[in-house]
XYZ file of C-alpha atoms in Angstrom:
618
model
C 86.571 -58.614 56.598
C 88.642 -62.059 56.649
C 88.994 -62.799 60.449
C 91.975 -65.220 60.983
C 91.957 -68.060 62.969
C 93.112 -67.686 66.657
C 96.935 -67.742 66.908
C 96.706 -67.643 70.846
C 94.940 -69.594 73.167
C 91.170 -68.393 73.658
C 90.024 -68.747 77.362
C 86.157 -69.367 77.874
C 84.569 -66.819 80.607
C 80.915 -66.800 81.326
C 80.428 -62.929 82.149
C 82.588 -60.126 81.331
C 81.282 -56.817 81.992
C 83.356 -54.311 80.431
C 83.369 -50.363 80.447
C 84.467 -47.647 77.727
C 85.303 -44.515 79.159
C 86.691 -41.201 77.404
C 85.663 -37.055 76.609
C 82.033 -36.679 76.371
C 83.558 -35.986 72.394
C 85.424 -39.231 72.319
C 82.133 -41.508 71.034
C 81.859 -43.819 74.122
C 78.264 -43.891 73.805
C 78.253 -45.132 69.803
C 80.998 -47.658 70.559
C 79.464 -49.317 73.758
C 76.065 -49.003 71.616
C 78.720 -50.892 68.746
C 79.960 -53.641 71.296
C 76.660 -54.306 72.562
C 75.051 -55.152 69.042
C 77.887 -57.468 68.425
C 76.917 -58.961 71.475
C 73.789 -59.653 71.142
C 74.118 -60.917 67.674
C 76.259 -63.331 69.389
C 74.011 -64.406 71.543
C 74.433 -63.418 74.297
C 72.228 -62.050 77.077
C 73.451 -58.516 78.385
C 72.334 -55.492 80.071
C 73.810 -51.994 79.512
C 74.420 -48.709 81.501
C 75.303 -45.679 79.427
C 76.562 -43.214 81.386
C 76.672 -39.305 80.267
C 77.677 -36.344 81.462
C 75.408 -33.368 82.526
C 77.659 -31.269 80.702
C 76.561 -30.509 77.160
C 80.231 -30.327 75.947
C 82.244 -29.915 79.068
C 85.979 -29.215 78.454
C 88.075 -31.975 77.324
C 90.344 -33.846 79.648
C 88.310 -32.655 82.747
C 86.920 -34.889 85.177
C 82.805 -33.824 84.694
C 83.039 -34.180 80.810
C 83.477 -38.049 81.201
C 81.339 -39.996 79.327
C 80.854 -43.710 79.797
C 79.127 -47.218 78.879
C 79.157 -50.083 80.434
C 77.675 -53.496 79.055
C 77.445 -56.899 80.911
C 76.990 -59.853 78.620
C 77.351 -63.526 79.828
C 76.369 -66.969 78.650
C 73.439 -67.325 81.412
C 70.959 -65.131 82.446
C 71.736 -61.570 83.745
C 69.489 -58.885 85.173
C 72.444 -55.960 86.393
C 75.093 -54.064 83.716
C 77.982 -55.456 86.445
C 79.163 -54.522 90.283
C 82.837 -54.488 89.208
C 84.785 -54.935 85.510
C 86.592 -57.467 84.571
C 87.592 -55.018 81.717
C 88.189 -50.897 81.271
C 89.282 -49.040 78.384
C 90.107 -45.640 79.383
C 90.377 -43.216 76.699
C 92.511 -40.117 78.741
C 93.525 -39.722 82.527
C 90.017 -38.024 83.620
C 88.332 -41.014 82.476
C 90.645 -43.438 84.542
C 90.523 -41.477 87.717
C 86.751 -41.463 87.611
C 86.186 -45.115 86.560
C 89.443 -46.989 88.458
C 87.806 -47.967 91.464
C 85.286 -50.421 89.725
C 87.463 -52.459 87.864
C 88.502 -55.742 89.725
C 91.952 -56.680 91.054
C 93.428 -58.379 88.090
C 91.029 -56.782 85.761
C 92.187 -55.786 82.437
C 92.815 -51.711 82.127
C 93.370 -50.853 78.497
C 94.703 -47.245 77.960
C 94.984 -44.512 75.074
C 98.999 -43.591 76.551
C 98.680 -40.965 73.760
C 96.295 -39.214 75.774
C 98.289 -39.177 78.986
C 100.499 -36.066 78.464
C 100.991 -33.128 81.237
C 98.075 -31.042 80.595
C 95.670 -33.612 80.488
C 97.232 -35.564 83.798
C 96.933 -32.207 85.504
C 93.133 -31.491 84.653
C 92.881 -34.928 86.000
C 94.771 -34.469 89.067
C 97.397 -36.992 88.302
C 100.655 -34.893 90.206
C 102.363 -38.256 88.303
C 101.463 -40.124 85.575
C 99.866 -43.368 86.996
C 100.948 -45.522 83.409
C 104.759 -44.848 84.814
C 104.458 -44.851 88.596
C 103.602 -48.058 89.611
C 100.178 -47.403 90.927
C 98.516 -49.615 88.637
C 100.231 -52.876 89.315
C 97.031 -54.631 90.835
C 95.842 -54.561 86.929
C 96.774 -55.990 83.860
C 97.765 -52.853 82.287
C 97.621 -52.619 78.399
C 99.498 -49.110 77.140
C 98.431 -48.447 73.809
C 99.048 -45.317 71.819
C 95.573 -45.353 69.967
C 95.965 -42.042 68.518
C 98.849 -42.700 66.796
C 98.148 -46.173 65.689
C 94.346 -44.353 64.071
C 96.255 -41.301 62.545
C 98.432 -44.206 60.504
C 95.885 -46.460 59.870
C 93.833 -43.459 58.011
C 96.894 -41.853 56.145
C 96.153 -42.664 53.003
C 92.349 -40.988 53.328
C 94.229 -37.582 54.065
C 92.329 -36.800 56.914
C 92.698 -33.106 58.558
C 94.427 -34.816 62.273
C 90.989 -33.674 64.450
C 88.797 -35.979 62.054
C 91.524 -38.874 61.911
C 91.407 -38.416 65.792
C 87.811 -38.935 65.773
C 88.326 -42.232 64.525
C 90.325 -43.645 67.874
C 87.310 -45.060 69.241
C 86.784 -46.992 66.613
C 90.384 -48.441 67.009
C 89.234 -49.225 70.710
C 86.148 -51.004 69.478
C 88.398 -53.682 66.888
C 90.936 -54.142 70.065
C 88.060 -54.823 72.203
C 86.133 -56.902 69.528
C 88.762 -59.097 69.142
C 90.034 -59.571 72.988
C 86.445 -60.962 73.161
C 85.748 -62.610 69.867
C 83.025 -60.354 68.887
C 81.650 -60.513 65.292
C 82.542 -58.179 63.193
C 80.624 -57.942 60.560
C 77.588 -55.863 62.189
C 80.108 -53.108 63.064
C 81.636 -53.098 59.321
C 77.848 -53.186 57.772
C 76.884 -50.359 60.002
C 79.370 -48.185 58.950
C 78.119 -48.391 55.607
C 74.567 -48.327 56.431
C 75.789 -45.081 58.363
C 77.939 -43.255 55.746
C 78.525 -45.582 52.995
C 76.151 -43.055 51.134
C 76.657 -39.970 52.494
C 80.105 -39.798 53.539
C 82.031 -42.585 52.385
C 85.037 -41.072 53.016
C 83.965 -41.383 56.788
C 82.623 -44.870 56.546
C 85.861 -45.658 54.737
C 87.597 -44.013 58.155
C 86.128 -45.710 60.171
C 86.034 -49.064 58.981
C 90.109 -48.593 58.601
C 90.539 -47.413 62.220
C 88.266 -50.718 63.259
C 90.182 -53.083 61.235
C 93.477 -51.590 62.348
C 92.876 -52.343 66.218
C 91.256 -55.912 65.444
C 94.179 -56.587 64.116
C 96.461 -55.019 66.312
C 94.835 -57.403 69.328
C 95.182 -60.520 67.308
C 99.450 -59.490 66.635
C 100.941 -57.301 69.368
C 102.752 -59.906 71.580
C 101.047 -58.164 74.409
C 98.060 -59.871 74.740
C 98.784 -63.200 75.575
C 95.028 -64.870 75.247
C 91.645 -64.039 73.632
C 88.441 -64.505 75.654
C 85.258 -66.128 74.550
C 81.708 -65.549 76.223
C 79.274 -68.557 74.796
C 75.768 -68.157 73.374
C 73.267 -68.154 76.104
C 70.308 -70.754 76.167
C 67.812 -68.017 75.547
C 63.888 -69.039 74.977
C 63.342 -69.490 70.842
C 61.952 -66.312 68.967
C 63.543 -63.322 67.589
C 65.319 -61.062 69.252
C 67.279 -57.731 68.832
C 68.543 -55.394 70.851
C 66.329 -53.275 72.327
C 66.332 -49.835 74.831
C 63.788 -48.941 77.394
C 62.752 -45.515 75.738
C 62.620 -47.552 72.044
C 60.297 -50.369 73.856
C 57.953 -47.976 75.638
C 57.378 -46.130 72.040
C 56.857 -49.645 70.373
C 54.745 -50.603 72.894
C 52.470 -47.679 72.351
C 52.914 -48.386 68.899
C 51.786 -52.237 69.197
C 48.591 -51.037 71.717
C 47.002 -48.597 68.870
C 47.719 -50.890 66.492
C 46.089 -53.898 67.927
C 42.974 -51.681 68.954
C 42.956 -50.323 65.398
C 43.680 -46.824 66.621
C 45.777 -43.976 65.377
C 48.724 -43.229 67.757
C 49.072 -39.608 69.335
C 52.173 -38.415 70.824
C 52.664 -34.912 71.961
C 55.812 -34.220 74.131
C 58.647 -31.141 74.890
C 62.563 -32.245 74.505
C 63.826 -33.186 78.218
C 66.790 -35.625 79.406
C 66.290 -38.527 79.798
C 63.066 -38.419 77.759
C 63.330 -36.862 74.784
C 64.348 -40.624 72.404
C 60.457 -41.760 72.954
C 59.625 -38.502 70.674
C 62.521 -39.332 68.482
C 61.833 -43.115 68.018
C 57.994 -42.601 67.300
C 58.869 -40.265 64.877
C 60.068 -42.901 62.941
C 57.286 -44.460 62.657
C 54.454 -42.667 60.732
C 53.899 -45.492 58.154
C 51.495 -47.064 61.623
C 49.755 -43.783 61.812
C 51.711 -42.463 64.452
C 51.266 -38.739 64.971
C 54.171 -36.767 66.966
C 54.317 -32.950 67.996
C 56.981 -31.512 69.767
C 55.177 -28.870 71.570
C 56.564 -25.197 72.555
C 56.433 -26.370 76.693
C 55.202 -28.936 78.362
C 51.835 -27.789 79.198
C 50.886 -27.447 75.828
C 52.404 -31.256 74.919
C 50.141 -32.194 77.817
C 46.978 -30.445 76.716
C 47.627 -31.546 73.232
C 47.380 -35.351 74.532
C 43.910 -33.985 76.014
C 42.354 -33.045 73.051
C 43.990 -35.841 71.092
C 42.102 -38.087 73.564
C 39.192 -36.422 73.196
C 39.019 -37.080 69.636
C 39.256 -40.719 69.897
C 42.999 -41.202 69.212
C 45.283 -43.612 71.540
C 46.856 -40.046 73.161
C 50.108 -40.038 75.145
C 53.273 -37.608 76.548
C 56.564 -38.391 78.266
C 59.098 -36.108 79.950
C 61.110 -36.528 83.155
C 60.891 -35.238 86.893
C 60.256 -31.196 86.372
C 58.263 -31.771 83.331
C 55.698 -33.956 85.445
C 55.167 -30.859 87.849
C 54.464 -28.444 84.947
C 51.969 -31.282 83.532
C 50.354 -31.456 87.066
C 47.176 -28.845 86.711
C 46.458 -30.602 82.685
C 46.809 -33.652 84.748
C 44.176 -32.848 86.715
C 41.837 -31.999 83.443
C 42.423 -34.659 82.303
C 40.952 -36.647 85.315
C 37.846 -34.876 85.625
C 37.943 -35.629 81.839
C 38.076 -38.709 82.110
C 39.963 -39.628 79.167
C 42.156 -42.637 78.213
C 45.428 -41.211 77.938
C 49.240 -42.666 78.892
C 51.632 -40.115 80.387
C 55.544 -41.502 80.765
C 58.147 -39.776 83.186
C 61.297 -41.320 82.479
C 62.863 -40.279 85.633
C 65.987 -38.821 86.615
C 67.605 -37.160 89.690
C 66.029 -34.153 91.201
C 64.733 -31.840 92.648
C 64.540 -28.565 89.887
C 66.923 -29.388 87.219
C 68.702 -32.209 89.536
C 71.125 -34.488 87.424
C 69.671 -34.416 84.102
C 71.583 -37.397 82.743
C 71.525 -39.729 85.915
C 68.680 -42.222 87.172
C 66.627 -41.785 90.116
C 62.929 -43.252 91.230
C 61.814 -40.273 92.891
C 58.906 -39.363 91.645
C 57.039 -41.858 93.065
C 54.908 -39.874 95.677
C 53.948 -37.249 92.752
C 52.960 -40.053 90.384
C 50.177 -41.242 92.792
C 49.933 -38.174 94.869
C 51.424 -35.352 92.991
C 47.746 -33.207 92.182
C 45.911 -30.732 94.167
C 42.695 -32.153 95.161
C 41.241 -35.911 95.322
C 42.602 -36.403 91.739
C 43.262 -40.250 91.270
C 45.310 -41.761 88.771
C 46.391 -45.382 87.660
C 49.900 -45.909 87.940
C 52.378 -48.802 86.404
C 55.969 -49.390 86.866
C 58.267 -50.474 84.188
C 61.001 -53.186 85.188
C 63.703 -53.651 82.931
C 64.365 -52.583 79.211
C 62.243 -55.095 77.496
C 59.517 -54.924 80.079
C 59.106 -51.093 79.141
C 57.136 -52.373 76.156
C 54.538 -54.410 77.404
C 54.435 -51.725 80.228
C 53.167 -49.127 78.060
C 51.429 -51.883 76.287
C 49.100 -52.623 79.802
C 48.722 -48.614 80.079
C 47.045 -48.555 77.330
C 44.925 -51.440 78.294
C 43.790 -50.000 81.287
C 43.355 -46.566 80.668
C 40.699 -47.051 77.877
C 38.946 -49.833 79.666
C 38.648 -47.530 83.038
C 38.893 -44.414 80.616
C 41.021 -42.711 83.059
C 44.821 -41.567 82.741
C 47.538 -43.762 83.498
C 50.912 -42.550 84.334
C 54.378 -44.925 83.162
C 57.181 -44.839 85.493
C 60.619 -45.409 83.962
C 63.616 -44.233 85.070
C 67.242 -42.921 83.190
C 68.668 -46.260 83.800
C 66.005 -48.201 82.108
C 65.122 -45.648 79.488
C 68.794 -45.791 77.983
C 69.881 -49.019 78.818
C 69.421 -52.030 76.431
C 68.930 -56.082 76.930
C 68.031 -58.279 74.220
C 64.407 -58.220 73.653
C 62.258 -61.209 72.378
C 60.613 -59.463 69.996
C 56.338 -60.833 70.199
C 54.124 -62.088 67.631
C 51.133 -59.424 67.544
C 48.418 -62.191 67.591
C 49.739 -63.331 70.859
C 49.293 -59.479 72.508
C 45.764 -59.637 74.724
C 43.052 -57.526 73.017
C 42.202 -53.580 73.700
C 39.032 -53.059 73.037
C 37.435 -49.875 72.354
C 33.951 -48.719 72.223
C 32.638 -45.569 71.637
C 29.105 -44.436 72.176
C 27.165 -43.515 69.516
C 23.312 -44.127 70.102
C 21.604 -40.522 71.058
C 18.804 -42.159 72.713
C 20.906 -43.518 75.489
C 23.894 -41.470 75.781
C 24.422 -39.710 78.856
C 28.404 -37.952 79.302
C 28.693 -39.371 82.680
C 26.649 -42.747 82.892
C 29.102 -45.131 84.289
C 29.271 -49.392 83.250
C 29.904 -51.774 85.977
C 33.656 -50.516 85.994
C 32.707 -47.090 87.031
C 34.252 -45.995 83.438
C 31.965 -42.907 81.549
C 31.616 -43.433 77.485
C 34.083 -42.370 75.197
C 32.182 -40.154 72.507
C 33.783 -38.928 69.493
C 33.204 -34.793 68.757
C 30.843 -34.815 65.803
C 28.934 -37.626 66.839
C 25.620 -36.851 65.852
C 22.872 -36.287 68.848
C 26.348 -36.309 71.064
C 27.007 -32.781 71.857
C 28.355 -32.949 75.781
C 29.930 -30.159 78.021
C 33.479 -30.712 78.822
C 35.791 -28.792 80.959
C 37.749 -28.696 84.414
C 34.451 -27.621 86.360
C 32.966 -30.170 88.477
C 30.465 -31.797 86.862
C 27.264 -33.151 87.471
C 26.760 -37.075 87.785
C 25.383 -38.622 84.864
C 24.230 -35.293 83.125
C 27.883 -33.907 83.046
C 26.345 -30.448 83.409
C 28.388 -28.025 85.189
C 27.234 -28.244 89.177
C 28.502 -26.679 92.383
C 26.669 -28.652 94.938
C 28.647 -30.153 97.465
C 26.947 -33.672 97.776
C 27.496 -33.904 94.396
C 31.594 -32.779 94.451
C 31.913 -35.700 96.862
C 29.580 -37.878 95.110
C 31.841 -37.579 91.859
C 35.509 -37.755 93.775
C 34.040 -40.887 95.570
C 33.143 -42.371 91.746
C 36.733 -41.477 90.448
C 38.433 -42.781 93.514
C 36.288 -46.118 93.543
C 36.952 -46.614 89.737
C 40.906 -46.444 89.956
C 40.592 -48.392 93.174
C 38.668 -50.955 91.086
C 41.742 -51.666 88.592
C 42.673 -53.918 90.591
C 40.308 -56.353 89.386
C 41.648 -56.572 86.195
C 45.573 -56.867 87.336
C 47.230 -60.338 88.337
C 47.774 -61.021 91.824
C 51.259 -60.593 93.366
C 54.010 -63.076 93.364
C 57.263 -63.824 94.904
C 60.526 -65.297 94.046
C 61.168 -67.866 97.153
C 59.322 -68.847 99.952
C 55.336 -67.725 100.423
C 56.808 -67.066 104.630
C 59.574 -66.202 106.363
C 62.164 -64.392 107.794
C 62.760 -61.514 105.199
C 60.560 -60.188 102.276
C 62.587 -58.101 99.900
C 60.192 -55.726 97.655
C 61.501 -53.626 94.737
C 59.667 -51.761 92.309
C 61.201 -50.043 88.651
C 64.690 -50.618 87.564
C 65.975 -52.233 90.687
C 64.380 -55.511 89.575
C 67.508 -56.783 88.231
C 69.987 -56.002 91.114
C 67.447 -56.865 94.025
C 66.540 -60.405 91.924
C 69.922 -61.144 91.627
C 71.254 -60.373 95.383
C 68.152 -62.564 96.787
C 69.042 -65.472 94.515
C 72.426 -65.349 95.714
C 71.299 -65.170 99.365
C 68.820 -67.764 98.860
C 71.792 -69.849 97.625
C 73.581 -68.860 100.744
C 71.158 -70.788 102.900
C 69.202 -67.560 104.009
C 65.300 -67.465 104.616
C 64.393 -64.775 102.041
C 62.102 -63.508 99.068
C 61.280 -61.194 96.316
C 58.799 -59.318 95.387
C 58.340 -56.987 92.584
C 55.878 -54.757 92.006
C 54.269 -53.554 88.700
C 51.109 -51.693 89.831
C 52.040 -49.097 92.102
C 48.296 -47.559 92.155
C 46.358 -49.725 92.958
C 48.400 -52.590 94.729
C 47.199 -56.132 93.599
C 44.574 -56.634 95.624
C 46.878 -59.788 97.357
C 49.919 -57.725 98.751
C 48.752 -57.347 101.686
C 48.488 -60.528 102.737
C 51.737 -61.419 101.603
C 53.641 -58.515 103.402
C 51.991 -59.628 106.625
C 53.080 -63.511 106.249
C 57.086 -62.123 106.857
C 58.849 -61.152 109.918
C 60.825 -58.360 108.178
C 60.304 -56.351 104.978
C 63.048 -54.783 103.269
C 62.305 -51.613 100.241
C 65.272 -50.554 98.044
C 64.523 -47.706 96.043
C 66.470 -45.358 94.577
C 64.898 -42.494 96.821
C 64.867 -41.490 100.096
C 62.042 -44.027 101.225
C 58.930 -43.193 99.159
C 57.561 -46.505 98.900
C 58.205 -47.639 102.044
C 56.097 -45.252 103.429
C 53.445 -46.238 100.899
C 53.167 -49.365 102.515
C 53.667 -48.548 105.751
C 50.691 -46.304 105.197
C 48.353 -48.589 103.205
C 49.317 -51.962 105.238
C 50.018 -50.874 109.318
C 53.453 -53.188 108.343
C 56.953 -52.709 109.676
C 58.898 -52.336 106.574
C 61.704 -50.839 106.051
C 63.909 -48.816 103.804
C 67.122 -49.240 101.959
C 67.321 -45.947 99.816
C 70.626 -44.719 97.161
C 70.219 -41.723 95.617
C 74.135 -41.139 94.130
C 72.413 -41.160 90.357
C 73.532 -44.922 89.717
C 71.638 -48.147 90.410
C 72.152 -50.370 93.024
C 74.918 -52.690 92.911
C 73.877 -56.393 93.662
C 76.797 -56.399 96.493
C 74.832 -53.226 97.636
C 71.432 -54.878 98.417
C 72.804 -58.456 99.461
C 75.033 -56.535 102.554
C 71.666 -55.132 103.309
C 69.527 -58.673 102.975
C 72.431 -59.967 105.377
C 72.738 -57.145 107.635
C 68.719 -57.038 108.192
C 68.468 -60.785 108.669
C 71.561 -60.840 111.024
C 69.605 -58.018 113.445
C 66.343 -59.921 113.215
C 68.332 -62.603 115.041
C 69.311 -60.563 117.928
């Protein structure tokens, strides 16, 4: 596609977080997904929030079937998708109702005007229609009949009208392309890589519908200026694009590898979960072995035995699927196998909001078992960081052979930031070592990290008892005495306890005292980072700290929460960590908890850094 030069003035903008909105039907998802690839072939840095319905396919036009994505991408660094747009493109009148409040005053509101006829406006609630009545002059309003303008740009294909229709996002995705100077050429080779072969009638579609609003942007006296975001100065390397459920699968993928170890993944379809099953799938050709199991007790239990035959063995699902995992959790810690379990979490309880984020399960993740049944447990931060997460999983559970649960979250599992993709000499080492002398093999003889061996079935002289009846220390016999029940919770508790020894210490962002410690854990990284940097630049005396390892704590946390006058938690829950420490440490922290199935908003935490500091004045 020959892109001409500008013909009107192009105004450079360092951050522009935009927002496409429409029917759950209307392809928001594949044309944010679109924008954001251009983007990041452009250089920039960017973080996403796809937004979906809980609705299957909810009726069209009505407010729950809206569907969204939203993608922040700036020439410096960014950790948050955006507080408010500087841009929306609302594809029907449910879609601006839901998503008007977040776009800026003298943000840019582009609108299908095709959609906005008198059934949809009344399954939206509109008693007027807001394009005519005047309610929208705080905007720079952009009425566009996209419809239309796709039906004639794919005439000549012949089309039936539903699958020319279908085609209007793609018209939405050239306008927007070229308002921001996007590059094109990704979104014209992936409609070939897409259908070129299959359906090249489709591609053809597509690609017309594209070109048709690119150019519409760059003619229609309308629009008055294009906008340019610069390359960001990001560290040399590779990057792409990358999702949090697509890193934590290719960071399993990268731990088995480097430990020369096939890859077992057993898990049951759940939302927000369920791409980690799909993405590993992919990926056979580095002996990666995926079953989709009939519940998820039996995806659990099929990690067990995987485990137990020497394989790197792991299963994700979200919130409910962790509680009908709980009793094969508990196998698998009197086990004591290496295995990584991942709850991408969402909002609960039961069901909850399948398609919206939440940290919530916190308190099960550590907690969540009957009995003393303890279990390592690591905390994703961003995207990119779900990688190496899974990565250090890995890492610990077969050195400690013990489980190790991953905590991500909706938000992180489905959005994307660029990723700098790492060389696989530079990944530390996993080590594995499995018994296999008769003569000194006992099933339960500890090393100095508490950890038992790791035999393989078949070993020769080998032959052990397993099962989820106490066992005997040493021996691994099956034994009901009490001194020795204790004995053996006491050894499980001490050897998770002892992980600690191999995790960094704790760090902050800001001063090592002071008036206000700010501590985050999971996908609030990026909004807390970001509101403490901006009221560090504002003069106040605050810091942040992050944490990875959620059980156990790095063994300097402690000190640090005890060298500030006031500690602040947001969490996406009702307090869960908070009480954690408040438990573990005697300190006074407290809590700032949202649980609305969004993340925080930067302007969310900063009022609450400001309002806390302002009331430890008093």
């Amino acid at each position: 596609m020959a892109v001409a030069q500008p013909t009107k003035p192009v105004e450079t903008v360092e951050t522009v977080a935009i927002r496409f909105v429409g029917d759950s039907g209307d392809g928001m998802q594949i044309t944010g997904s679109q924008f954001t690839t251009s983007s990041a072939l452009g250089g920039n840095d960017l973080a996403t929030l796809p937004d979906f319905p809980a609705e299957i396919r909810a009726p069209a036009g009505t407010l729950y079937g809206v569907s969204g994505f939203q993608i922040n991408f700036s020439s410096t660094d960014i950790y948050t998708p955006g507080d408010t747009l500087q841009a929306l493109v609302a594809m029907n009148p449910a879609a601006l109702k839901i998503n008007l409040g977040d776009l800026e005053t003298g943000g840019i509101l582009i609108v299908n005007s095709d959609a906005f006829v008198p059934s949809n406006l009344k399954l939206a609630g509109y008693a007027e229609n807001p394009l005519e009545d005047g309610s929208l002059h705080q905007y720079r309003l952009f009425t566009i009949p996209m419809t239309t303008l796709t039906r004639e740009a794919v005439a000549k294909l012949e089309l039936k009208t539903k699958d020319a229709d279908r085609c209007k996002n793609m018209f939405a995705l050239g306008l927007v392309s070229w308002l921001y100077d996007r590059p094109v050429e990704p979104t014209l080779e992936w409609f070939q890589e897409k259908w070129g072969k299959t359906d090249p009638k489709v591609a053809e579609a597509n690609t017309l519908a594209f070109k048709a609003g690119y150019f519409f942007g760059e003619t229609a006296e309308a629009f008055p200026a294009q906008y340019r975001v610069e390359k960001a100065k990001l560290a040399p390397g590779v990057y792409r694009k990358v999702r949090g459920n697509e890193a934590t699968a290719l960071g399993m993928i990268a731990a088995a590898a480097r430990a020369g170890k096939p890859l077992f993944y057993g898990s049951y379809p759940i939302t927000p979960a369920s791409d980690i099953l799909h993405e590993l799938s992919r990926h056979k050709n580095f002996d990666v072995k995926t079953f989709q199991a009939e519940d998820e007790i039996a995806a659990m239990c099929a990690a067990i035995g995987a485990a137990y035959g020497g394989a790197f063995a792991a299963t994700g699902t979200s919130g409910p699927g962790m509680a009908l995992k709980t009793e094969a959790i508990g196998l698998a810690v009197m086990l004591e196998l290496p295995m990584v379990i991942v709850n991408v979490q969402r909002g609960g309880p039961s069901t909850g909001l399948p398609t919206k984020t939440e940290q919530a399960d916190l308190l099960q993740a550590v907690w969540g078992r009957n009995g003393e049944c303890p279990v390592a447990v690591i905390a994703a931060q961003s995207p990119p960081d779900c990688f190496m997460a899974a990565y250090e999983a890995f890492q610990i559970a077969v050195k400690y052979m013990t489980p190790v649960i991953l905590l991500t979250d909706g938000y992180l599992g489905n959005g994307a930031e660029p990723w700098r993709i790492p060389n696989v000499e530079d990944l530390p080492p996993i080590e594995v070592r499995h018994a296999t002398d008769p003569a000194t093999f006992q099933p339960y003889l500890r090393d100095e990290k508490l950890a038992r061996p790791w035999a393989i079935p078949g070993t020769p002289g080998l032959a052990h008892r397993i099962g989820g009846l106490e066992k005997k220390d040493v021996t691994g016999e099956v034994c009901y005495d009490p001194a020795n029940h204790q004995l053996m919770c006491e050894l499980r508790a001490r050897k998770v306890a002892g992980i600690v020894e191999s995790l960094p210490e704790q760090t902050v962002m800001g001063p090592d005292s002071g008036e206000l410690l700010v501590v985050s854990w999971g996908g609030t990284y990026g909004a807390v980072r970001t509101a403490v940097e901006r009221a560090q630049r504002r003069g106040l005396s605050v810091a942040h700290a992050h944490l990875r390892y959620l059980n156990p704590f790095p063994r300097n946390l402690g000190t640090l929460l005890r060298s500030y006058k006031k500690i602040l938690v947001p969490e996406l829950n009702l307090g869960q960590l908070k009480m954690v420490l408040r438990a573990h440490y005697l300190v006074d922290a407290h809590g700032y908890g949202k649980i609305q199935g969004r993340p925080f908003t930067v302007a969310e935490v900063f009022a609450a850094i400001e309002k806390m500091i302002a009331e430890s004045r008093l």
